[in-house]
Amino acid sequence: MLGIGECVIYGSHGLCRVQDILVPSFLERGKEKEYYQMESAVDTGSVLYVPVDGAEDKVRDVITADEAEGLIEEIEATPELELPEGKKAEPAIMEVIKRNLTDEMMSLVKSLRKIKAVREAHGKKFAALNEKYLNIAEKLLYTELAFSLKSEKDVIKRRVLEVLSQLPLETA
């Protein structure tokens, strides 16, 4: 069972802090059960209600500072995702975002950033759909890394983008 004040990753909602454990007033009589009331760090001010029963399947621990540092230091070795072209990529991207595992999120960010850089290098636009998912992935990833490293999200983003900008654009 999670404790009040504990921070966890709740699926695609990302980093959340348990504010309370309660029986919400919006439940029907006779269907009362305990919920975690969580506040999202990704979508500031957003409050989520997660049933205590079954929550262990939907939440995971935040990565450690050492794991976060290692993830940033090993970006070059992080495998890129094999994404289909165009709209066919959406289901694959959504699955990664839904799972919200840091190593997969870093792979997704690396892959989408590379696609963006290659397209821009060829004078082409980056698809709006890819831009949308890149923003979501970066928000989730950088929020968790910043929390783990006791840093700011913008500082983490600059670090990651600095490493990514040094990588070659050619495809294997």
Short mmCIF file of C-alpha atoms in Angstrom, two decimals:
data_model
loop_
_atom_site.label_atom_id
_atom_site.label_comp_id
_atom_site.label_asym_id
_atom_site.label_seq_id
_atom_site.Cartn_x
_atom_site.Cartn_y
_atom_site.Cartn_z
CA MET A 1 0.00 0.00 0.00
CA LEU A 2 1.24 3.47 -0.88
CA GLY A 3 1.67 6.10 1.79
CA ILE A 4 0.53 9.70 1.82
CA GLY A 5 3.25 11.91 0.38
CA GLU A 6 4.79 9.07 -1.64
CA CYS A 7 5.69 9.76 -5.28
CA VAL A 8 5.11 7.12 -7.94
CA ILE A 9 4.73 6.84 -11.69
CA TYR A 10 1.10 6.23 -12.64
CA GLY A 11 1.04 5.02 -16.24
CA SER A 12 0.82 7.72 -18.87
CA HIS A 13 -0.07 10.29 -16.18
CA GLY A 14 3.56 10.18 -15.08
CA LEU A 15 4.90 11.40 -11.77
CA CYS A 16 2.20 11.70 -9.10
CA ARG A 17 2.23 12.35 -5.34
CA VAL A 18 -0.26 10.54 -3.11
CA GLN A 19 -2.23 13.32 -1.41
CA ASP A 20 -4.71 11.18 0.52
CA ILE A 21 -6.28 7.75 0.85
CA LEU A 22 -10.04 8.11 1.04
CA VAL A 23 -13.50 6.99 0.00
CA PRO A 24 -14.51 9.66 -2.54
CA SER A 25 -17.88 11.31 -2.09
CA PHE A 26 -18.72 10.82 -5.79
CA LEU A 27 -19.14 7.03 -5.37
CA GLU A 28 -22.63 5.51 -5.23
CA ARG A 29 -23.88 4.28 -1.88
CA GLY A 30 -23.00 0.64 -1.44
CA LYS A 31 -20.07 0.91 -3.88
CA GLU A 32 -17.71 2.73 -1.55
CA LYS A 33 -14.07 1.70 -1.71
CA GLU A 34 -10.76 3.34 -0.93
CA TYR A 35 -8.95 5.40 -3.53
CA TYR A 36 -5.59 7.11 -3.68
CA GLN A 37 -6.06 10.79 -4.34
CA MET A 38 -2.99 11.74 -6.38
CA GLU A 39 -1.73 15.03 -7.70
CA SER A 40 0.05 14.97 -11.03
CA ALA A 41 3.45 16.64 -11.27
CA VAL A 42 3.23 16.49 -15.06
CA ASP A 43 -0.15 18.23 -15.39
CA THR A 44 0.06 20.65 -12.49
CA GLY A 45 -3.16 20.91 -10.55
CA SER A 46 -4.57 17.70 -12.00
CA VAL A 47 -6.03 15.38 -9.35
CA LEU A 48 -6.45 11.67 -10.04
CA TYR A 49 -8.41 9.05 -8.14
CA VAL A 50 -6.95 5.54 -8.33
CA PRO A 51 -8.64 2.57 -6.64
CA VAL A 52 -6.38 1.15 -3.93
CA ASP A 53 -7.35 -2.37 -5.04
CA GLY A 54 -5.34 -3.13 -8.16
CA ALA A 55 -3.20 0.01 -7.99
CA GLU A 56 -0.01 -2.04 -7.70
CA ASP A 57 -0.52 -3.07 -11.36
CA LYS A 58 -0.85 0.55 -12.48
CA VAL A 59 1.93 2.28 -10.57
CA ARG A 60 5.68 1.85 -10.40
CA ASP A 61 8.47 3.35 -8.36
CA VAL A 62 10.27 6.42 -9.61
CA ILE A 63 13.75 5.54 -10.89
CA THR A 64 16.71 6.27 -8.64
CA ALA A 65 19.15 9.13 -9.19
CA ASP A 66 21.81 6.62 -10.29
CA GLU A 67 19.41 5.07 -12.82
CA ALA A 68 18.45 8.52 -14.13
CA GLU A 69 22.08 9.57 -14.47
CA GLY A 70 22.91 6.30 -16.23
CA LEU A 71 20.02 6.76 -18.65
CA ILE A 72 21.31 10.19 -19.67
CA GLU A 73 24.94 9.07 -19.86
CA GLU A 74 24.02 6.07 -22.04
CA ILE A 75 21.81 7.87 -24.57
CA GLU A 76 24.23 7.07 -27.40
CA ALA A 77 23.90 3.33 -26.65
CA THR A 78 20.12 3.52 -26.20
CA PRO A 79 18.45 1.63 -29.04
CA GLU A 80 16.13 3.55 -31.33
CA LEU A 81 12.60 2.27 -31.81
CA GLU A 82 11.61 0.79 -35.14
CA LEU A 83 8.64 3.02 -35.92
CA PRO A 84 6.42 2.55 -38.98
CA GLU A 85 5.96 5.51 -41.31
CA GLY A 86 3.22 8.10 -40.87
CA LYS A 87 0.03 7.40 -38.95
CA LYS A 88 0.92 3.71 -38.64
CA ALA A 89 3.45 4.77 -36.00
CA GLU A 90 0.74 6.08 -33.67
CA PRO A 91 -0.28 2.74 -32.06
CA ALA A 92 3.38 1.82 -31.41
CA ILE A 93 4.09 5.23 -29.90
CA MET A 94 0.93 5.12 -27.78
CA GLU A 95 1.93 1.74 -26.31
CA VAL A 96 5.30 3.13 -25.21
CA ILE A 97 3.65 6.19 -23.66
CA LYS A 98 1.01 4.04 -21.96
CA ARG A 99 3.67 1.79 -20.35
CA ASN A 100 5.82 4.82 -19.47
CA LEU A 101 9.01 2.88 -18.73
CA THR A 102 11.99 5.23 -18.65
CA ASP A 103 14.28 3.21 -20.92
CA GLU A 104 11.52 2.90 -23.56
CA MET A 105 10.64 6.57 -23.21
CA MET A 106 14.28 7.53 -23.78
CA SER A 107 14.29 5.32 -26.90
CA LEU A 108 11.11 7.00 -28.12
CA VAL A 109 12.47 10.50 -27.51
CA LYS A 110 15.74 9.59 -29.23
CA SER A 111 13.89 8.10 -32.21
CA LEU A 112 11.45 10.98 -32.66
CA ARG A 113 14.18 13.60 -32.20
CA LYS A 114 16.25 11.84 -34.90
CA ILE A 115 13.29 11.69 -37.30
CA LYS A 116 12.71 15.39 -36.68
CA ALA A 117 16.37 16.30 -37.28
CA VAL A 118 16.58 14.20 -40.48
CA ARG A 119 13.37 15.72 -41.88
CA GLU A 120 14.53 19.24 -41.07
CA ALA A 121 17.94 18.53 -42.65
CA HIS A 122 16.08 17.60 -45.85
CA GLY A 123 13.91 20.73 -45.70
CA LYS A 124 10.80 18.77 -44.71
CA LYS A 125 8.34 19.34 -41.90
CA PHE A 126 8.06 17.10 -38.88
CA ALA A 127 4.57 15.58 -38.73
CA ALA A 128 2.24 17.31 -36.26
CA LEU A 129 1.27 13.93 -34.81
CA ASN A 130 4.92 13.08 -34.13
CA GLU A 131 5.44 16.52 -32.59
CA LYS A 132 2.49 15.91 -30.28
CA TYR A 133 3.84 12.55 -29.10
CA LEU A 134 7.39 13.86 -28.77
CA ASN A 135 6.09 16.60 -26.46
CA ILE A 136 4.16 14.06 -24.35
CA ALA A 137 7.12 11.67 -24.15
CA GLU A 138 9.55 14.42 -23.21
CA LYS A 139 7.23 15.84 -20.57
CA LEU A 140 6.82 12.43 -18.92
CA LEU A 141 10.50 11.49 -19.18
CA TYR A 142 12.03 14.81 -18.14
CA THR A 143 9.65 15.22 -15.19
CA GLU A 144 10.69 11.84 -13.79
CA LEU A 145 14.39 12.39 -14.44
CA ALA A 146 14.26 15.87 -12.88
CA PHE A 147 12.52 14.50 -9.77
CA SER A 148 15.07 11.68 -9.43
CA LEU A 149 18.02 14.01 -9.91
CA LYS A 150 16.53 16.83 -7.79
CA SER A 151 16.82 19.12 -10.78
CA GLU A 152 14.56 21.15 -13.06
CA LYS A 153 12.82 19.70 -16.10
CA ASP A 154 14.37 22.33 -18.40
CA VAL A 155 17.87 21.51 -17.15
CA ILE A 156 17.30 17.81 -17.90
CA LYS A 157 15.88 18.60 -21.34
CA ARG A 158 18.94 20.70 -22.20
CA ARG A 159 21.26 17.88 -21.07
CA VAL A 160 19.42 15.27 -23.14
CA LEU A 161 19.19 17.49 -26.23
CA GLU A 162 22.88 18.34 -25.96
CA VAL A 163 23.78 14.63 -26.10
CA LEU A 164 21.29 13.94 -28.90
CA SER A 165 22.63 16.86 -30.97
CA GLN A 166 26.07 15.21 -30.98
CA LEU A 167 24.76 11.95 -32.49
CA PRO A 168 25.06 11.29 -36.25
CA LEU A 169 21.89 11.55 -38.34
CA GLU A 170 22.63 8.75 -40.83
CA THR A 171 20.41 5.71 -40.59
CA ALA A 172 21.72 2.19 -40.21
#
